[in-house]
Short mmCIF file of C-alpha atoms in Angstrom, two decimals:
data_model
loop_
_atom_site.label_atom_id
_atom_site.label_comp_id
_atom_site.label_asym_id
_atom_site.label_seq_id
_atom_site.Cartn_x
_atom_site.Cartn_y
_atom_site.Cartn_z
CA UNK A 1 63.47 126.34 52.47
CA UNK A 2 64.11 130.01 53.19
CA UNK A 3 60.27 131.63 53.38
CA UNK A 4 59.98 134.95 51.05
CA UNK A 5 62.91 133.76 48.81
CA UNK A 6 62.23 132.46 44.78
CA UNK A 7 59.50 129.85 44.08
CA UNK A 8 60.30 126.67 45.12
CA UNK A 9 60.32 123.32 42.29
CA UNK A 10 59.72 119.78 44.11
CA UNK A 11 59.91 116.59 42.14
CA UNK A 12 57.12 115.12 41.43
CA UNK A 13 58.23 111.98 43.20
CA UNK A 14 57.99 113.70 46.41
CA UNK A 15 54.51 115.13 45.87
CA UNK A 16 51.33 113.33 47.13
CA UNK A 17 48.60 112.93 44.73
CA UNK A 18 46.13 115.30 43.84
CA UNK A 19 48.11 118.49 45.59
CA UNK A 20 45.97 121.48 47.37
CA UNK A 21 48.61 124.06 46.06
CA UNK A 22 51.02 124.75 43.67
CA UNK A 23 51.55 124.31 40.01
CA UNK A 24 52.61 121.96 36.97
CA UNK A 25 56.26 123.19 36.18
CA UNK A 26 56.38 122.98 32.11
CA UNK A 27 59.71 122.81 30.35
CA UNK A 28 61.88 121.28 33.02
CA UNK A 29 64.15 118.17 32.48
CA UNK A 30 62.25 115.72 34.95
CA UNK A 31 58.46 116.40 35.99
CA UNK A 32 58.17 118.68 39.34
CA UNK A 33 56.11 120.97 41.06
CA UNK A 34 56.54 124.72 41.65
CA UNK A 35 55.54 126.49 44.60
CA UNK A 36 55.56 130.39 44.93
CA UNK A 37 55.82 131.90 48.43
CA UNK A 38 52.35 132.37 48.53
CA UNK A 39 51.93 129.14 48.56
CA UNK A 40 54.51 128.02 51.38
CA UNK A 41 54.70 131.63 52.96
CA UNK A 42 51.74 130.74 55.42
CA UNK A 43 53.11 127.40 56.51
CA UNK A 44 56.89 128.59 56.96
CA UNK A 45 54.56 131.62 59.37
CA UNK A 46 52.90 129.39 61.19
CA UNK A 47 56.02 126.68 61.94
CA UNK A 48 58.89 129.53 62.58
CA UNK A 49 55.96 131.08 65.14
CA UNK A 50 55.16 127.90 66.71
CA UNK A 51 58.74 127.40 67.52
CA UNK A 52 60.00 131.19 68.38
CA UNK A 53 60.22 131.05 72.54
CA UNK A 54 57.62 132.00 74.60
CA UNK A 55 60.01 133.76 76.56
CA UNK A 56 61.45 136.29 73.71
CA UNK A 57 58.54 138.23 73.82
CA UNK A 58 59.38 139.17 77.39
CA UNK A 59 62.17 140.97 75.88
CA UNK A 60 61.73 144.80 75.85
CA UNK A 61 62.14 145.73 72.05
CA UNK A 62 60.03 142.71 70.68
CA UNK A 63 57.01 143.75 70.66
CA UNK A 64 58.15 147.23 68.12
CA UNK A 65 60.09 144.85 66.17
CA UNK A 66 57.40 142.63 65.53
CA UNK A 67 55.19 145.68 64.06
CA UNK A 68 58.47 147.24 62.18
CA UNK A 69 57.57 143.36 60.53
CA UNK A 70 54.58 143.71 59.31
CA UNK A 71 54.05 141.43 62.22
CA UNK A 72 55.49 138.65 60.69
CA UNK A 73 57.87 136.03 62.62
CA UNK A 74 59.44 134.77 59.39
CA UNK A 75 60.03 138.91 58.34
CA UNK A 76 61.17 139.56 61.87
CA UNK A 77 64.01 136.69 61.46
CA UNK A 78 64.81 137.83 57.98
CA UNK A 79 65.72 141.42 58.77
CA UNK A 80 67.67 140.51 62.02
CA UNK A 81 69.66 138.72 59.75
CA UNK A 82 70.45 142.40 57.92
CA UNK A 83 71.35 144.52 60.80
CA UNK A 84 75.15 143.43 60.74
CA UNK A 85 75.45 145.29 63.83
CA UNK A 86 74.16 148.38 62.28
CA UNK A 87 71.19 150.78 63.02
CA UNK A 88 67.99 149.78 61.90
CA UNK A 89 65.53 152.72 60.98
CA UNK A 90 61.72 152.19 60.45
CA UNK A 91 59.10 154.86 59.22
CA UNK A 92 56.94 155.76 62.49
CA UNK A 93 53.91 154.69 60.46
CA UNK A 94 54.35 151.27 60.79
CA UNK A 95 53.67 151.62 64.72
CA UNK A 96 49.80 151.89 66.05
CA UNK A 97 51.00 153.54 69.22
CA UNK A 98 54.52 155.30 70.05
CA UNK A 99 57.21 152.74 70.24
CA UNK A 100 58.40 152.21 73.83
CA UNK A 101 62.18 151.74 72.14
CA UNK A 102 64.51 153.36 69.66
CA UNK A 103 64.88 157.36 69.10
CA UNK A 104 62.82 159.31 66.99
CA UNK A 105 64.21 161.27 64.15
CA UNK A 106 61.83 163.20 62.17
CA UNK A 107 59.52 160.49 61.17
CA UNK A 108 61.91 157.36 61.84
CA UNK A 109 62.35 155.36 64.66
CA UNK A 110 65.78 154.62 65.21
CA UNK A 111 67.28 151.35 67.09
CA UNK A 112 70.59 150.46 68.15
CA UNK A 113 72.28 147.44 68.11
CA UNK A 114 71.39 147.59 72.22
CA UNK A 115 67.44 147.78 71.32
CA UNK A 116 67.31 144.78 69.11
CA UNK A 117 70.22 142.41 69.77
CA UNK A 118 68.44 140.83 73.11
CA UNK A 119 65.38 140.45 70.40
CA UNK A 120 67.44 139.06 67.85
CA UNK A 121 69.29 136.57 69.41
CA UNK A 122 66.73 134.94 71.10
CA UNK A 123 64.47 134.47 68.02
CA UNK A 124 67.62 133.29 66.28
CA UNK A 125 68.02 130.69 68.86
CA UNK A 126 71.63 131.53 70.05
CA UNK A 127 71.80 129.60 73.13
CA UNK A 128 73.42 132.68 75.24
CA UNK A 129 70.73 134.78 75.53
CA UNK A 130 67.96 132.14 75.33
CA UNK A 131 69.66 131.11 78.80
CA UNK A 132 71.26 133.70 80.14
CA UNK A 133 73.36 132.23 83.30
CA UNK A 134 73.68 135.35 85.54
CA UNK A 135 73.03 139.07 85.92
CA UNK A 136 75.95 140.05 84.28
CA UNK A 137 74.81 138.18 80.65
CA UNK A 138 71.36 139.50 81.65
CA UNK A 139 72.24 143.52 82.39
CA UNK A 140 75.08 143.48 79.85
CA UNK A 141 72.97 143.11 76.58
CA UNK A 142 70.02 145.34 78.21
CA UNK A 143 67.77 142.19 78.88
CA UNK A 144 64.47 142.99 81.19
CA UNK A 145 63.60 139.84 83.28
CA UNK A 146 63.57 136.77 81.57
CA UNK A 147 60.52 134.55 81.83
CA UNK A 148 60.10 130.72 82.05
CA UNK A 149 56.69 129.45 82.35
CA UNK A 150 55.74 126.91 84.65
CA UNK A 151 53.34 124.25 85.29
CA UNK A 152 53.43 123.23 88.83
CA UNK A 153 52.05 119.32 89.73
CA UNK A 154 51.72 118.76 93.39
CA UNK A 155 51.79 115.20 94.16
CA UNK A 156 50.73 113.70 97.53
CA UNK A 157 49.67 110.86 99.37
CA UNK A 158 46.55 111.63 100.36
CA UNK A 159 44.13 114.11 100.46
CA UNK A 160 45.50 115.01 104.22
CA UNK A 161 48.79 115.64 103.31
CA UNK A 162 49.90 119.23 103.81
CA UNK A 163 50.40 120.38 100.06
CA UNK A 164 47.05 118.97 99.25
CA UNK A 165 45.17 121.42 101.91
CA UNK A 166 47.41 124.01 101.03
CA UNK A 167 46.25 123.18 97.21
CA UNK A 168 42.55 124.28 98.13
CA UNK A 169 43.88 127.92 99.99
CA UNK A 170 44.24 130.19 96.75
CA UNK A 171 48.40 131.63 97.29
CA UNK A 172 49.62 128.99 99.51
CA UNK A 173 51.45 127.13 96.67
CA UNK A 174 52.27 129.53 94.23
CA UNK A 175 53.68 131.10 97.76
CA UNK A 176 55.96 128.01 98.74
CA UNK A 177 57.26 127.25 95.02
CA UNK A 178 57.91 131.05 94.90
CA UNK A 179 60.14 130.33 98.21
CA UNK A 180 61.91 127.79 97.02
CA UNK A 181 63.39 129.09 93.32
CA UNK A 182 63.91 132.51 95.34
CA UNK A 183 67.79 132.42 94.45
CA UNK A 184 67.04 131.40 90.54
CA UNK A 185 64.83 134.35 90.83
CA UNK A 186 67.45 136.38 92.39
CA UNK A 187 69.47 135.82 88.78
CA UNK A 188 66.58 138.16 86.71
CA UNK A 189 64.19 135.29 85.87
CA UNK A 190 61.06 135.65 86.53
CA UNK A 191 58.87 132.26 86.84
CA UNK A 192 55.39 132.84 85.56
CA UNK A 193 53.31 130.12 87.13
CA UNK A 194 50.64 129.09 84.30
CA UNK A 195 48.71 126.08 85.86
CA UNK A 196 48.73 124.18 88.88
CA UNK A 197 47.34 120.32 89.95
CA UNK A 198 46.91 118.20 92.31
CA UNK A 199 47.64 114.18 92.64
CA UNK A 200 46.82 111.56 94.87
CA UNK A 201 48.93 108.59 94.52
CA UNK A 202 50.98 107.40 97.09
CA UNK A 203 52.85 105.51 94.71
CA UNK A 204 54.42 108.49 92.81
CA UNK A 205 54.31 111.14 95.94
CA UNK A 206 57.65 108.63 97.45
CA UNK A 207 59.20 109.20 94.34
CA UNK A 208 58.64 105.98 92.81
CA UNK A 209 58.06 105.60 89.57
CA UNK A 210 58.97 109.05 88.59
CA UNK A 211 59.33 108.41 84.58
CA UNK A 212 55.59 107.56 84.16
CA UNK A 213 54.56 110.20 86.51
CA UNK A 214 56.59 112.89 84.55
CA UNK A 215 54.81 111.49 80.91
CA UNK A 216 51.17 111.21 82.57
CA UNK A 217 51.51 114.86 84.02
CA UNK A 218 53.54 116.94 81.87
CA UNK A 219 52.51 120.13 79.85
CA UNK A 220 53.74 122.16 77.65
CA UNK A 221 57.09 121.45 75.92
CA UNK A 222 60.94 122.07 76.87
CA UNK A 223 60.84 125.85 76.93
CA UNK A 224 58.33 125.74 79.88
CA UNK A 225 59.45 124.16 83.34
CA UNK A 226 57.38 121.30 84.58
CA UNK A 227 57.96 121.20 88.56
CA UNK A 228 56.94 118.76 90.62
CA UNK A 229 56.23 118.43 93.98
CA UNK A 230 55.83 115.56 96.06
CA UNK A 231 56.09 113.93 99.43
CA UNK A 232 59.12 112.45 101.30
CA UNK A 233 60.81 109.76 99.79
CA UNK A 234 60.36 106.25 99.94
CA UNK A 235 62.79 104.55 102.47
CA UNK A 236 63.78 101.74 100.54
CA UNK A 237 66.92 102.41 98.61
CA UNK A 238 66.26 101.60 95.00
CA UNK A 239 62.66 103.04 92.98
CA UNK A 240 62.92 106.55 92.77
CA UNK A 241 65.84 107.30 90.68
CA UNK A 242 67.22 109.22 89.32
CA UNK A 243 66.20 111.61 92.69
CA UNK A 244 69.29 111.57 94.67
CA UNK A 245 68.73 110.39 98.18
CA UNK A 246 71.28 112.82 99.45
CA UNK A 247 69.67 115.79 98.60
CA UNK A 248 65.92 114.95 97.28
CA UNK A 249 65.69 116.82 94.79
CA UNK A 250 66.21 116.45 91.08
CA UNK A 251 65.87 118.57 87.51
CA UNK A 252 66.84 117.11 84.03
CA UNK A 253 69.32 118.73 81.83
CA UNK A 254 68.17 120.76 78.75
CA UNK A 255 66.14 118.20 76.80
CA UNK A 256 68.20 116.50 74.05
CA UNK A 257 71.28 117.96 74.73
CA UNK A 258 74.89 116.68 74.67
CA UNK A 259 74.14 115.47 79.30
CA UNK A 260 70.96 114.79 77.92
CA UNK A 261 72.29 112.49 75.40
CA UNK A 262 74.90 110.89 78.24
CA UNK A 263 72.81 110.53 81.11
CA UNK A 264 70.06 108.20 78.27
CA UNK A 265 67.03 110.14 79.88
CA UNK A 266 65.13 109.82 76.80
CA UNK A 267 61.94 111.21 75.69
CA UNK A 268 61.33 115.13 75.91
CA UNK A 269 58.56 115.25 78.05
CA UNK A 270 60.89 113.98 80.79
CA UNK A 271 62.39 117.18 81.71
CA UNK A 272 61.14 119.27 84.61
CA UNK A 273 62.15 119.18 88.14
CA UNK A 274 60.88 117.30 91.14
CA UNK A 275 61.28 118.41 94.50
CA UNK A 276 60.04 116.41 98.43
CA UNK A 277 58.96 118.37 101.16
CA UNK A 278 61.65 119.91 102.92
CA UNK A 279 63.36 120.80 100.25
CA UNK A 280 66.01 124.17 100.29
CA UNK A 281 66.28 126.85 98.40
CA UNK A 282 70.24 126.45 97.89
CA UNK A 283 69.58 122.71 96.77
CA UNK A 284 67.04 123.25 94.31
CA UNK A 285 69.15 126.46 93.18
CA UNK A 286 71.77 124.33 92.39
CA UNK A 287 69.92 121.55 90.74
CA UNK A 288 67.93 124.21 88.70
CA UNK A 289 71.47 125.11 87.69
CA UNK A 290 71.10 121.79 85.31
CA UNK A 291 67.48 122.42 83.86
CA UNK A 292 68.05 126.02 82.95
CA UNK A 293 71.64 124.85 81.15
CA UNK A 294 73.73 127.13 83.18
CA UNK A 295 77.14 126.01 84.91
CA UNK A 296 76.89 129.09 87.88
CA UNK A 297 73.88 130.56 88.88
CA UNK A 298 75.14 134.33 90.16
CA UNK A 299 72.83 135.75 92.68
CA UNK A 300 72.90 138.84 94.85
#
């Protein structure tokens, strides 16, 4: 279905009785349905915005080239299919305030292919610039930081461990999870912390039983980073994979990609990262490496 195109005819088979919308479509060789964009306009909106990235909106041009759209996602991903590389001009009245990108020219803003490409591409889903792997991607096509939002679980043994006090001093988490993605940081992401919980079960703070802690606890979906953080790991040498023993700490690959796919992890809402005490920051920089779908993560 491509939103803001023709009306759109649906056999009849495939339409449940007593429809909300649409119309009878007289004169056609088997009995159907038609549908004008008004109809399915609002629905193709509300999916295509539900499934744009967070994160694109970070990006320094999107906010102008959502109001040069009537602020419309499906609009937005219609024209950045028209640019072809070329400059795109829009009448200043379609702004509220003075854009923050492009040139003025009498009374048309002006972009380059540098002001909306970043945009673009991300709402277009190209995987390069959804996951941009090092400054250089980042700086070349004029991307700002990038940001990934993340929901932080701490998971301890009991309330005496030393995560769970530091979970009732306001900073003192945010502060250590900060320390330890410093050198993803370092690469022009910025990590947005969003929530954070605590809890106590001594079973999953050892590691064990990961899976079902990862589908009790998670939020969000697989554009947001679930991170967990729990205790040491059990001694005993077999409950707590797929966290290597060697190095404690573990992240997923993109969700339902091709190592996805290989490694059988499974559902979606399996993805994150899970980190034990102790933990470095060049370890978890390199497992991060696998969550954020990069193969080097280039930091100053």
């Amino acid at each position: 279905m491509k939103p803001g195109g023709g009306d759109l005819i649906v056999s009849q088979e495939f339409v449940r009785p007593n429809p909300g919308c649409g119309h009878d479509s007289p004169g056609k060789q088997y009995p159907s349905r038609t549908y004008t964009p008004q109809d399915f306009r609002p629905v193709c909106e509300c999916l295509l915005q539900a499934i744009i990235p967070r994160h694109c909106e970070s990006n320094r041009c999107y906010n102008n080239l959502y109001e040069a759209a009537d602020e419309s996602v499906v609009t937005l991903r219609e024209q950045c299919g028209t640019y072809q590389g070329r400059n795109a001009s829009f009448p200043l009245s379609k702004f509220r305030a003075r854009p923050e990108c492009g040139t003025e020219v009498d009374n048309v803003l002006v972009m380059t292919q540098r002001d909306y490409r970043p945009v673009c591409a991300c709402i277009r889903s190209q995987e390069e610039f959804n996951h941009p792997a090092s400054n250089d991607v980042i700086y070349r096509d004029g991307f700002g930081p990038h940001t990934i939002d993340v929901f932080l679980h701490v998971v301890v043994i009991s309330k005496s461990s030393l995560r769970a006090r530091r979970f009732n001093t306001k900073g003192d988490l945010e502060s250590e999870f900060h320390h330890i993605v410093l050198q993803a940081a370092q690469t022009g992401i910025i990590f947005n912390i969003k929530s954070i919980d605590l809890t106590i079960d001594a079973t999953w703070a050892t590691g064990q039983h990961n899976e079902q802690m990862r589908k009790a606890l998670h939020k969000g979906d697989n554009r947001d980073l679930n991170f967990y953080m729990i205790d040491e790991l059990d001694n005993s040498e077999i409950g707590y994979a797929p966290i290597p023993k060697s190095t404690h700490t573990y992240c997923t690959p993109p969700p339902l990609g091709e190592v996805w796919k290989a490694e059988r992890i499974g559902d979606p809402i399996l993805d994150g990262c899970i980190v034990t005490t102790g933990t470095t920051q060049r370890t978890t920089s390199i497992s991060m490496q696998r969550w954020i779908g990069t193969c080097k993560l280039a930091t100053r």
